[in-house]
Short mmCIF file of C-alpha atoms and ligand atoms in Angstrom, two decimals:
data_model
loop_
_atom_site.label_atom_id
_atom_site.label_comp_id
_atom_site.label_asym_id
_atom_site.label_seq_id
_atom_site.Cartn_x
_atom_site.Cartn_y
_atom_site.Cartn_z
CA UNK A 1 -36.11 -25.95 43.77
CA UNK A 2 -33.94 -27.54 46.81
CA UNK A 3 -30.99 -26.24 45.10
CA UNK A 4 -32.50 -22.62 44.62
CA UNK A 5 -33.42 -22.40 48.74
CA UNK A 6 -29.94 -24.08 49.90
CA UNK A 7 -28.88 -21.33 47.41
CA UNK A 8 -31.36 -18.52 48.69
CA UNK A 9 -30.10 -19.37 52.34
CA UNK A 10 -26.55 -18.16 51.66
CA UNK A 11 -27.05 -15.03 49.21
CA UNK A 12 -23.03 -14.67 49.34
CA UNK A 13 -22.76 -17.59 47.27
CA UNK A 14 -25.48 -16.72 45.40
CA UNK A 15 -23.90 -13.73 44.43
CA UNK A 16 -20.43 -14.76 44.21
CA UNK A 17 -21.99 -17.69 41.72
CA UNK A 18 -23.97 -15.29 39.55
CA UNK A 19 -21.01 -13.02 39.20
CA UNK A 20 -18.71 -16.20 38.01
CA UNK A 21 -21.27 -17.04 35.39
CA UNK A 22 -21.65 -13.55 34.02
CA UNK A 23 -17.68 -13.09 33.88
CA UNK A 24 -17.64 -16.34 32.08
CA UNK A 25 -20.25 -15.57 29.56
CA UNK A 26 -18.59 -12.23 28.76
CA UNK A 27 -15.45 -14.27 28.38
CA UNK A 28 -17.25 -16.15 25.97
CA UNK A 29 -18.83 -13.56 24.19
CA UNK A 30 -14.99 -12.20 23.76
CA UNK A 31 -13.92 -14.85 22.33
CA UNK A 32 -16.42 -14.64 19.10
CA UNK A 33 -14.35 -14.32 16.16
CA UNK A 34 -14.93 -10.22 15.01
CA UNK A 35 -17.43 -9.84 11.90
CA UNK A 36 -16.93 -9.41 8.33
CA UNK A 37 -17.88 -6.51 6.34
CA UNK A 38 -16.21 -7.47 2.60
CA UNK A 39 -17.19 -5.20 -0.29
CA UNK A 40 -15.90 -4.94 -4.26
CA UNK A 41 -15.47 -2.52 -6.85
CA UNK A 42 -14.48 -2.25 -9.86
CA UNK A 43 -11.38 -0.05 -9.95
CA UNK A 44 -7.98 0.61 -12.22
CA UNK A 45 -9.17 -2.03 -14.79
CA UNK A 46 -9.70 -4.99 -12.04
CA UNK A 47 -12.25 -6.23 -9.87
CA UNK A 48 -10.75 -4.79 -6.13
CA UNK A 49 -12.06 -6.20 -2.77
CA UNK A 50 -12.11 -5.37 0.78
CA UNK A 51 -12.42 -6.97 3.89
CA UNK A 52 -12.74 -5.54 7.04
CA UNK A 53 -13.02 -7.41 10.88
CA UNK A 54 -14.24 -5.55 13.81
CA UNK A 55 -17.46 -5.66 16.14
CA UNK A 56 -19.12 -2.68 14.67
CA UNK A 57 -20.98 -3.32 11.73
CA UNK A 58 -21.69 0.34 11.22
CA UNK A 59 -17.83 1.30 11.95
CA UNK A 60 -16.50 -1.06 9.36
CA UNK A 61 -19.09 -0.08 6.78
CA UNK A 62 -18.13 3.64 6.93
CA UNK A 63 -14.37 2.55 6.89
CA UNK A 64 -14.41 0.10 3.81
CA UNK A 65 -16.76 2.84 1.97
CA UNK A 66 -14.22 5.31 2.99
CA UNK A 67 -11.11 2.90 1.76
CA UNK A 68 -12.85 3.28 -1.31
CA UNK A 69 -13.16 6.65 -2.22
CA UNK A 70 -9.71 6.97 -1.66
CA UNK A 71 -8.71 4.03 -3.98
CA UNK A 72 -10.59 6.08 -6.59
CA UNK A 73 -9.23 8.97 -6.19
CA UNK A 74 -6.26 7.51 -6.31
CA UNK A 75 -7.41 5.76 -9.57
CA UNK A 76 -8.50 8.86 -10.73
CA UNK A 77 -5.09 11.08 -10.74
CA UNK A 78 -3.58 8.13 -12.51
CA UNK A 79 -6.52 7.28 -15.56
CA UNK A 80 -3.98 7.74 -18.60
CA UNK A 81 -7.19 6.12 -20.87
CA UNK A 82 -8.96 9.21 -20.29
CA UNK A 83 -10.25 10.57 -23.80
CA UNK A 84 -8.77 14.25 -23.78
CA UNK A 85 -10.58 16.91 -23.08
CA UNK A 86 -12.89 14.58 -21.16
CA UNK A 87 -13.74 15.39 -17.44
CA UNK A 88 -11.94 12.23 -16.65
CA UNK A 89 -8.79 13.84 -18.38
CA UNK A 90 -9.58 17.06 -16.78
CA UNK A 91 -9.48 15.00 -13.01
CA UNK A 92 -6.35 12.89 -14.11
CA UNK A 93 -2.51 13.95 -13.66
CA UNK A 94 -1.52 11.62 -15.84
CA UNK A 95 -3.65 12.21 -18.36
CA UNK A 96 -3.11 16.13 -17.99
CA UNK A 97 0.59 15.74 -17.58
CA UNK A 98 0.19 13.60 -21.41
CA UNK A 99 -1.97 16.11 -22.64
CA UNK A 100 1.13 18.61 -22.15
CA UNK A 101 3.85 16.66 -23.39
CA UNK A 102 6.71 19.06 -24.94
CA UNK A 103 4.77 22.21 -23.83
CA UNK A 104 4.44 23.61 -20.43
CA UNK A 105 4.58 21.92 -16.75
CA UNK A 106 1.30 20.64 -15.16
CA UNK A 107 0.22 21.37 -11.44
CA UNK A 108 -0.06 18.06 -9.77
CA UNK A 109 -1.90 16.46 -6.69
CA UNK A 110 1.16 15.39 -3.98
CA UNK A 111 0.06 11.80 -4.13
CA UNK A 112 1.06 12.00 -8.19
CA UNK A 113 4.68 13.28 -6.60
CA UNK A 114 4.76 10.45 -4.06
CA UNK A 115 3.95 7.61 -7.06
CA UNK A 116 6.68 9.62 -9.77
CA UNK A 117 9.28 9.64 -7.00
CA UNK A 118 8.87 5.63 -6.09
CA UNK A 119 9.21 5.51 -10.18
CA UNK A 120 11.80 7.72 -10.60
CA UNK A 121 14.26 5.80 -7.34
CA UNK A 122 13.44 2.77 -9.11
CA UNK A 123 14.30 3.45 -12.93
CA UNK A 124 17.44 4.62 -11.56
CA UNK A 125 18.14 1.57 -9.38
CA UNK A 126 17.31 -0.79 -11.87
CA UNK A 127 19.45 1.09 -14.95
CA UNK A 128 16.23 1.66 -16.97
CA UNK A 129 14.48 -1.86 -16.49
CA UNK A 130 11.38 0.13 -14.72
CA UNK A 131 10.58 2.84 -17.07
CA UNK A 132 7.13 5.00 -16.29
CA UNK A 133 7.54 6.81 -19.82
CA UNK A 134 6.81 3.06 -21.17
CA UNK A 135 3.32 4.44 -22.68
CA UNK A 136 4.39 4.81 -26.24
CA UNK A 137 5.23 0.92 -26.08
CA UNK A 138 2.21 0.66 -24.07
CA UNK A 139 -0.24 2.46 -26.80
CA UNK A 140 2.11 0.60 -29.60
CA UNK A 141 0.96 -2.80 -28.48
CA UNK A 142 -2.72 -2.18 -28.29
CA UNK A 143 -3.16 -1.91 -24.48
CA UNK A 144 -6.27 -0.63 -23.25
CA UNK A 145 -7.63 -0.45 -26.95
CA UNK A 146 -10.30 -2.74 -27.83
CA UNK A 147 -9.53 -3.78 -31.29
CA UNK A 148 -5.93 -6.05 -31.19
CA UNK A 149 -3.10 -5.28 -33.67
CA UNK A 150 -3.00 -7.80 -37.09
CA UNK A 151 0.68 -7.93 -36.27
CA UNK A 152 3.27 -6.81 -34.20
CA UNK A 153 5.33 -3.94 -34.33
CA UNK A 154 7.94 -3.42 -37.23
CA UNK A 155 11.05 -2.44 -35.65
CA UNK A 156 10.85 1.05 -36.71
CA UNK A 157 7.69 1.28 -34.90
CA UNK A 158 8.87 -0.19 -32.23
CA UNK A 159 12.38 2.44 -32.59
CA UNK A 160 10.12 5.15 -32.89
CA UNK A 161 8.20 4.41 -29.97
CA UNK A 162 11.09 3.46 -28.00
CA UNK A 163 12.58 7.01 -28.69
CA UNK A 164 10.11 8.43 -26.42
CA UNK A 165 10.58 6.66 -23.68
CA UNK A 166 12.95 7.73 -21.07
CA UNK A 167 11.95 8.76 -17.77
CA UNK A 168 15.01 10.78 -17.11
CA UNK A 169 13.18 13.08 -19.16
CA UNK A 170 10.30 13.51 -16.85
CA UNK A 171 11.10 16.72 -14.67
CA UNK A 172 9.29 16.82 -11.58
CA UNK A 173 9.68 19.95 -9.82
CA UNK A 174 8.87 18.66 -6.03
CA UNK A 175 8.86 22.21 -4.58
CA UNK A 176 6.75 23.88 -7.24
CA UNK A 177 4.36 20.46 -7.65
CA UNK A 178 4.51 20.51 -11.26
CA UNK A 179 5.58 17.70 -13.72
CA UNK A 180 6.61 17.73 -17.59
CA UNK A 181 7.11 15.50 -20.26
CA UNK A 182 9.95 17.25 -21.85
CA UNK A 183 9.32 16.14 -25.75
CA UNK A 184 5.58 15.95 -27.28
CA UNK A 185 4.35 12.39 -28.05
CA UNK A 186 5.98 11.00 -24.79
CA UNK A 187 3.42 9.16 -22.01
CA UNK A 188 3.64 8.71 -18.47
CA UNK A 189 1.77 5.45 -17.50
CA UNK A 190 1.46 4.66 -13.47
CA UNK A 191 -0.36 1.24 -14.21
CA UNK A 192 2.81 -0.45 -12.46
CA UNK A 193 2.28 1.75 -9.35
CA UNK A 194 -1.30 2.96 -8.97
CA UNK A 195 -2.49 -0.19 -7.60
CA UNK A 196 0.34 -1.10 -4.65
CA UNK A 197 0.06 3.10 -4.10
CA UNK A 198 -3.90 3.02 -3.71
CA UNK A 199 -4.13 0.29 -1.84
CA UNK A 200 -1.51 1.47 0.45
CA UNK A 201 -3.43 4.49 1.09
CA UNK A 202 -6.79 2.71 1.39
CA UNK A 203 -4.42 0.66 4.16
CA UNK A 204 -4.16 3.96 6.20
CA UNK A 205 -8.29 5.40 6.03
CA UNK A 206 -9.03 1.69 7.53
CA UNK A 207 -6.55 2.08 10.39
CA UNK A 208 -8.08 6.09 11.10
CA UNK A 209 -11.63 4.42 11.11
CA UNK A 210 -10.28 2.18 14.35
CA UNK A 211 -10.01 -0.89 11.76
CA UNK A 212 -7.15 -3.01 13.01
CA UNK A 213 -7.94 -6.31 10.93
CA UNK A 214 -8.43 -6.33 7.20
CA UNK A 215 -6.97 -7.63 3.88
CA UNK A 216 -7.29 -5.48 0.36
CA UNK A 217 -6.84 -7.33 -2.86
CA UNK A 218 -6.25 -5.04 -5.88
CA UNK A 219 -5.66 -7.86 -8.71
CA UNK A 220 -2.77 -9.49 -7.23
CA UNK A 221 -1.39 -6.52 -4.88
CA UNK A 222 -2.69 -7.66 -1.59
CA UNK A 223 -2.09 -5.55 1.53
CA UNK A 224 -3.48 -7.10 5.36
CA UNK A 225 -3.49 -5.02 8.39
CA UNK A 226 -3.37 -6.79 11.33
CA UNK A 227 -3.55 -10.65 11.71
CA UNK A 228 -6.58 -12.48 9.81
CA UNK A 229 -9.82 -13.10 11.81
CA UNK A 230 -8.38 -16.03 14.13
CA UNK A 231 -5.93 -14.12 15.34
CA UNK A 232 -2.85 -15.64 12.71
CA UNK A 233 -0.80 -14.50 10.33
CA UNK A 234 -2.64 -13.95 6.59
CA UNK A 235 -2.23 -16.98 4.59
CA UNK A 236 -1.14 -15.31 1.05
CA UNK A 237 -1.04 -18.21 -1.69
CA UNK A 238 0.72 -16.93 -4.81
CA UNK A 239 -0.55 -18.50 -8.35
CA UNK A 240 1.11 -20.96 -10.55
CA UNK A 241 1.64 -18.65 -13.49
CA UNK A 242 0.60 -22.01 -16.07
CA UNK A 243 -1.65 -23.33 -13.77
CA UNK A 244 -5.61 -22.54 -13.53
CA UNK A 245 -6.42 -21.90 -9.80
CA UNK A 246 -3.24 -23.78 -8.45
CA UNK A 247 -1.09 -22.09 -5.95
CA UNK A 248 2.85 -23.03 -6.29
CA UNK A 249 3.79 -20.93 -2.48
CA UNK A 250 2.07 -20.26 0.54
CA UNK A 251 3.25 -16.76 2.20
CA UNK A 252 2.34 -15.43 5.63
CA UNK A 253 1.97 -12.21 5.63
CA UNK A 254 1.39 -9.64 8.85
CA UNK A 255 0.83 -5.61 8.35
CA UNK A 256 2.08 -6.15 4.96
CA UNK A 257 2.04 -6.46 1.31
CA UNK A 258 2.43 -8.83 -1.14
CA UNK A 259 2.28 -7.83 -4.94
CA UNK A 260 2.72 -10.39 -8.13
CA UNK A 261 3.13 -9.41 -11.62
CA UNK A 262 2.99 -11.85 -13.80
CA UNK A 263 2.64 -12.59 -17.81
CA UNK A 264 -0.83 -13.96 -17.54
CA UNK A 265 -2.78 -11.20 -15.92
CA UNK A 266 -2.84 -8.73 -18.57
CA UNK A 267 -1.88 -9.68 -22.66
CA UNK A 268 -3.22 -8.84 -26.53
CA UNK A 269 -3.06 -11.85 -28.99
CA UNK A 270 -1.90 -11.07 -32.17
CA UNK A 271 -1.39 -13.38 -35.23
CA UNK A 272 -2.70 -16.12 -32.58
CA UNK A 273 -0.11 -15.41 -30.23
CA UNK A 274 0.13 -13.58 -26.47
CA UNK A 275 1.85 -10.72 -25.85
CA UNK A 276 2.34 -9.99 -22.55
CA UNK A 277 1.55 -6.44 -20.83
CA UNK A 278 5.28 -6.01 -18.87
CA UNK A 279 7.59 -4.27 -21.47
CA UNK A 280 10.93 -4.39 -21.54
CA UNK A 281 11.84 -0.65 -22.48
CA UNK A 282 15.57 -2.08 -23.64
CA UNK A 283 13.73 -3.98 -26.74
CA UNK A 284 10.26 -2.64 -26.75
CA UNK A 285 9.36 -6.29 -26.54
CA UNK A 286 7.71 -8.66 -23.55
CA UNK A 287 10.22 -9.39 -20.95
CA UNK A 288 10.76 -12.82 -21.39
CA UNK A 289 13.27 -13.58 -18.42
CA UNK A 290 10.04 -14.61 -15.57
CA UNK A 291 6.37 -15.75 -16.01
CA UNK A 292 5.55 -14.28 -12.44
CA UNK A 293 7.48 -12.47 -9.70
CA UNK A 294 5.77 -11.44 -5.98
CA UNK A 295 7.48 -8.90 -3.75
CA UNK A 296 6.63 -8.90 0.04
CA UNK A 297 7.10 -5.74 1.50
CA UNK A 298 5.94 -3.24 4.66
CA UNK A 299 4.19 -0.85 1.78
CA UNK A 300 2.12 -1.78 -0.96
CA UNK A 301 3.30 1.34 -3.35
CA UNK A 302 6.85 -0.03 -3.00
CA UNK A 303 6.22 -3.57 -3.40
CA UNK A 304 3.91 -2.85 -6.92
CA UNK A 305 6.89 -0.78 -8.14
CA UNK A 306 9.38 -3.69 -7.52
CA UNK A 307 7.34 -6.07 -8.83
CA UNK A 308 6.84 -5.20 -11.93
CA UNK A 309 10.92 -3.72 -11.76
CA UNK A 310 12.34 -7.06 -10.56
CA UNK A 311 9.55 -9.08 -13.16
CA UNK A 312 11.77 -7.43 -16.27
CA UNK A 313 15.28 -8.20 -15.12
CA UNK A 314 16.55 -11.51 -15.54
CA UNK A 315 16.57 -13.36 -12.48
CA UNK A 316 19.79 -13.07 -10.18
CA UNK A 317 19.88 -9.55 -10.73
CA UNK A 318 15.85 -9.70 -9.81
CA UNK A 319 16.93 -11.21 -6.41
CA UNK A 320 20.33 -9.01 -5.90
CA UNK A 321 18.08 -5.62 -6.39
CA UNK A 322 15.34 -7.12 -3.79
CA UNK A 323 18.16 -7.05 -1.01
CA UNK A 324 19.18 -4.37 -2.03
CA UNK A 325 15.80 -2.73 -1.68
CA UNK A 326 15.35 -4.22 1.57
CA UNK A 327 12.24 -6.43 0.33
CA UNK A 328 11.78 -10.36 -0.16
CA UNK A 329 11.04 -11.81 -3.47
CA UNK A 330 9.41 -14.62 -4.81
CA UNK A 331 9.82 -15.39 -9.08
CA UNK A 332 9.06 -17.98 -11.27
CA UNK A 333 11.62 -17.99 -13.86
CA UNK A 334 10.81 -18.73 -17.86
CA UNK A 335 13.29 -21.86 -17.07
CA UNK A 336 10.68 -22.95 -14.51
CA UNK A 337 12.95 -22.36 -11.75
CA UNK A 338 11.13 -21.04 -8.26
CA UNK A 339 13.86 -18.52 -6.56
CA UNK A 340 13.69 -16.48 -3.94
CA UNK A 341 15.21 -14.05 -1.69
CA UNK A 342 16.87 -15.93 1.74
CA UNK A 343 14.35 -14.05 3.86
CA UNK A 344 12.01 -16.62 2.84
CA UNK A 345 13.86 -19.59 3.76
CA UNK A 346 11.83 -21.45 6.40
CA UNK A 347 8.95 -18.76 6.01
CA UNK A 348 6.87 -19.65 3.27
CA UNK A 349 5.74 -23.50 2.03
CA UNK A 350 7.02 -23.90 -1.87
CA UNK A 351 4.82 -26.41 -3.74
CA UNK A 352 7.23 -26.80 -6.97
CA UNK A 353 5.14 -29.70 -8.24
CA UNK A 354 6.56 -31.63 -11.27
CA UNK A 355 5.95 -28.52 -13.51
CA UNK A 356 8.64 -26.61 -11.70
CA UNK A 357 11.93 -26.69 -9.69
CA UNK A 358 12.72 -25.08 -6.20
CA UNK A 359 16.47 -23.74 -6.05
CA UNK A 360 16.21 -22.58 -2.32
CA UNK A 361 20.09 -22.22 -2.73
CA UNK A 362 20.53 -21.02 -6.23
P1 LIG V 401 2.19 -4.22 -12.82
O1 LIG V 401 0.98 -5.22 -13.35
O2 LIG V 401 2.10 -3.82 -11.32
O3 LIG V 401 3.13 -5.35 -12.71
O4 LIG V 401 1.90 -3.30 -14.06
C1 LIG V 401 1.81 -3.63 -15.40
C2 LIG V 401 1.51 -2.32 -15.85
O5 LIG V 401 2.52 -1.28 -16.05
C3 LIG V 401 1.82 -2.35 -17.23
O6 LIG V 401 0.09 -2.91 -17.68
C4 LIG V 401 1.63 -1.35 -17.82
O7 LIG V 401 1.18 -0.14 -18.00
C5 LIG V 401 3.17 -0.82 -17.26
N1 LIG V 401 4.48 -1.12 -17.32
C6 LIG V 401 4.61 -2.19 -18.60
N2 LIG V 401 6.04 -1.74 -18.49
C7 LIG V 401 6.27 -1.52 -17.72
C8 LIG V 401 8.41 -1.21 -17.21
N3 LIG V 401 9.00 -1.44 -17.82
N4 LIG V 401 8.03 0.05 -16.10
C9 LIG V 401 7.00 0.68 -16.12
N5 LIG V 401 5.82 0.41 -16.12
C10 LIG V 401 5.98 -0.74 -17.34
MG1 LIG V 402 3.67 -2.94 -10.08
#
């Protein structure tokens, strides 16, 4: 009471104090971390998670919903497991291209042309280690099929499938917007590009909705927008390819993508042995040089195509191509070395443990 009386005797000071207090409260309110809105959907054979941060719940919800719709659109275009003649096949550029193989060019969406351009570029740069027409091999090994084979493919089967794998026989007319697989039986497979490309497009949609901080996780394809909730770089863990839940490296990421191809993501079991899904188009067998390969790049589509490409190559060639492509890469080789491009020196925290040898200076 005494204080109040004293203040009321000096209205100027009272108002000043109240204003100060008000400004202080506002400042405290501004320091609150932004709220999170997160959602998950099953897309492209994987659980996709989007987290977005901001002040306005309705805006966050609308942004994430629109981002998922965009991802689903890309996923549908690239769906290569749709049954021929089904509505899903009619909506899938890849399915329609495969149906028309050896017959006629198919009109496709601009997004499909963009994915095919990425595939073509890295098919060429890797001398065919990346091959977007790998479909017959994927089919032969039984990926995407419910029942597994009783034995690995016989040499004659492998040779027949390999004869249908050649990205140079994929004819793209960018002006007409059409695509043709030259020979019957050829099959396109965008499995190595679509998740990253879709994540990149989703990121753009979030941005268009005014979101400045977000993380998209599409089964080993991470795309972050801005910094994390606390205004720091996101910390992305790279999984130990042989250790359940263990992390072998931590990458700081701002406005960029980190995409991992690993031999532990998808595999078929044949005669008690595991055969993973990253196939070497030279041998027809799963590529054997690496256990996991992570690419860090500004664009998630680029990171995705390159993670698969580099996985198939021997470690030293993989790092050389990463440098040529202007991206960073970190790999775990089959002989248990952890290697990375020099650009990651001092940026990442490597936890090699006793299982792996960290060779920062090859
Ligand atoms: P990712 O997880 O992005 O490395 O993509 C793996 C998927 O790409 C596989 O499941 C196949 O559908 C496809 N794929 C496998 N091997 C190759 C290859 N050598 N070139 C292009 N795509 C491939
Ligand atoms: Mg990939």
